[in-house]
Amino acid sequence: SKLTPIAHTWTVGDRFYKLSHKYYGTTKYWWLIAKFNGTPTETHVSLGDKIKVPMPLSKAIELLSED
């Protein structure tokens, strides 16, 4: 794989759009993080869960948009 995921531990207040802003600089790609982790919404994630943020963004868009 050409992706290098960054590990993130889900904590109080986390949302996919916030992680997207933190790691990608925009909230636009929250769905990449959700899709990569097989979690369609935040209700599918629990405190302490390990989330992987696919990097780099350009490669994540290319690979995850194909589905």
mmCIF file of C-alpha atoms in Angstrom:
data_model
loop_
_atom_site.group_PDB
_atom_site.id
_atom_site.type_symbol
_atom_site.label_atom_id
_atom_site.label_comp_id
_atom_site.label_asym_id
_atom_site.label_seq_id
_atom_site.Cartn_x
_atom_site.Cartn_y
_atom_site.Cartn_z
ATOM 1 C CA SER A 1 0.000 0.000 0.000
ATOM 2 C CA LYS A 2 1.118 3.515 -0.669
ATOM 3 C CA LEU A 3 -0.616 4.869 2.408
ATOM 4 C CA THR A 4 1.121 5.571 5.686
ATOM 5 C CA PRO A 5 -1.619 5.813 8.318
ATOM 6 C CA ILE A 6 -1.212 8.005 11.377
ATOM 7 C CA ALA A 7 -2.550 6.449 14.584
ATOM 8 C CA HIS A 8 -5.001 8.487 16.655
ATOM 9 C CA THR A 9 -6.700 7.433 19.889
ATOM 10 C CA TRP A 10 -10.365 8.508 19.953
ATOM 11 C CA THR A 11 -10.976 10.881 22.861
ATOM 12 C CA VAL A 12 -13.841 12.980 24.236
ATOM 13 C CA GLY A 13 -14.952 15.555 21.670
ATOM 14 C CA ASP A 14 -13.402 13.838 18.654
ATOM 15 C CA ARG A 15 -15.315 13.967 15.393
ATOM 16 C CA PHE A 16 -14.253 12.856 11.942
ATOM 17 C CA TYR A 17 -14.501 16.400 10.613
ATOM 18 C CA LYS A 18 -12.232 17.642 13.434
ATOM 19 C CA LEU A 19 -9.638 14.970 12.650
ATOM 20 C CA SER A 20 -9.849 15.893 8.987
ATOM 21 C CA HIS A 21 -9.137 19.523 9.866
ATOM 22 C CA LYS A 22 -6.272 18.566 12.182
ATOM 23 C CA TYR A 23 -4.484 16.247 9.749
ATOM 24 C CA TYR A 24 -5.560 17.569 6.339
ATOM 25 C CA GLY A 25 -6.168 21.256 7.045
ATOM 26 C CA THR A 26 -9.823 21.045 5.972
ATOM 27 C CA THR A 27 -12.990 19.401 7.244
ATOM 28 C CA LYS A 28 -13.884 18.338 3.681
ATOM 29 C CA TYR A 29 -12.270 14.894 3.841
ATOM 30 C CA TRP A 30 -13.803 13.541 7.059
ATOM 31 C CA TRP A 31 -15.305 10.716 5.007
ATOM 32 C CA LEU A 32 -11.834 9.403 4.061
ATOM 33 C CA ILE A 33 -11.044 8.754 7.719
ATOM 34 C CA ALA A 34 -14.453 7.186 8.341
ATOM 35 C CA LYS A 35 -14.253 4.974 5.252
ATOM 36 C CA PHE A 36 -10.647 3.922 5.919
ATOM 37 C CA ASN A 37 -11.653 2.748 9.401
ATOM 38 C CA GLY A 38 -14.923 1.102 8.323
ATOM 39 C CA THR A 39 -16.873 3.404 10.623
ATOM 40 C CA PRO A 40 -19.622 5.309 8.806
ATOM 41 C CA THR A 41 -20.353 7.667 11.739
ATOM 42 C CA GLU A 42 -18.920 8.655 15.097
ATOM 43 C CA THR A 43 -21.502 6.445 16.817
ATOM 44 C CA HIS A 44 -19.481 3.485 15.553
ATOM 45 C CA VAL A 45 -16.387 4.631 17.488
ATOM 46 C CA SER A 46 -15.832 4.326 21.238
ATOM 47 C CA LEU A 47 -13.516 6.236 23.558
ATOM 48 C CA GLY A 48 -10.059 4.716 23.441
ATOM 49 C CA ASP A 49 -10.509 3.165 19.989
ATOM 50 C CA LYS A 50 -7.505 3.445 17.708
ATOM 51 C CA ILE A 51 -8.340 5.351 14.535
ATOM 52 C CA LYS A 52 -5.994 5.437 11.558
ATOM 53 C CA VAL A 53 -5.775 8.572 9.443
ATOM 54 C CA PRO A 54 -4.693 7.655 5.900
ATOM 55 C CA MET A 55 -1.786 9.732 4.630
ATOM 56 C CA PRO A 56 -0.813 11.330 2.335
ATOM 57 C CA LEU A 57 -4.121 12.974 1.511
ATOM 58 C CA SER A 58 -3.647 12.881 -2.274
ATOM 59 C CA LYS A 59 -3.041 9.131 -2.263
ATOM 60 C CA ALA A 60 -5.919 8.512 0.183
ATOM 61 C CA ILE A 61 -8.310 10.388 -2.120
ATOM 62 C CA GLU A 62 -7.079 8.406 -5.114
ATOM 63 C CA LEU A 63 -7.381 5.003 -3.430
ATOM 64 C CA LEU A 64 -10.546 5.495 -1.399
ATOM 65 C CA SER A 65 -12.524 7.292 -4.104
ATOM 66 C CA GLU A 66 -12.304 4.226 -6.356
ATOM 67 C CA ASP A 67 -14.847 2.207 -4.337
#
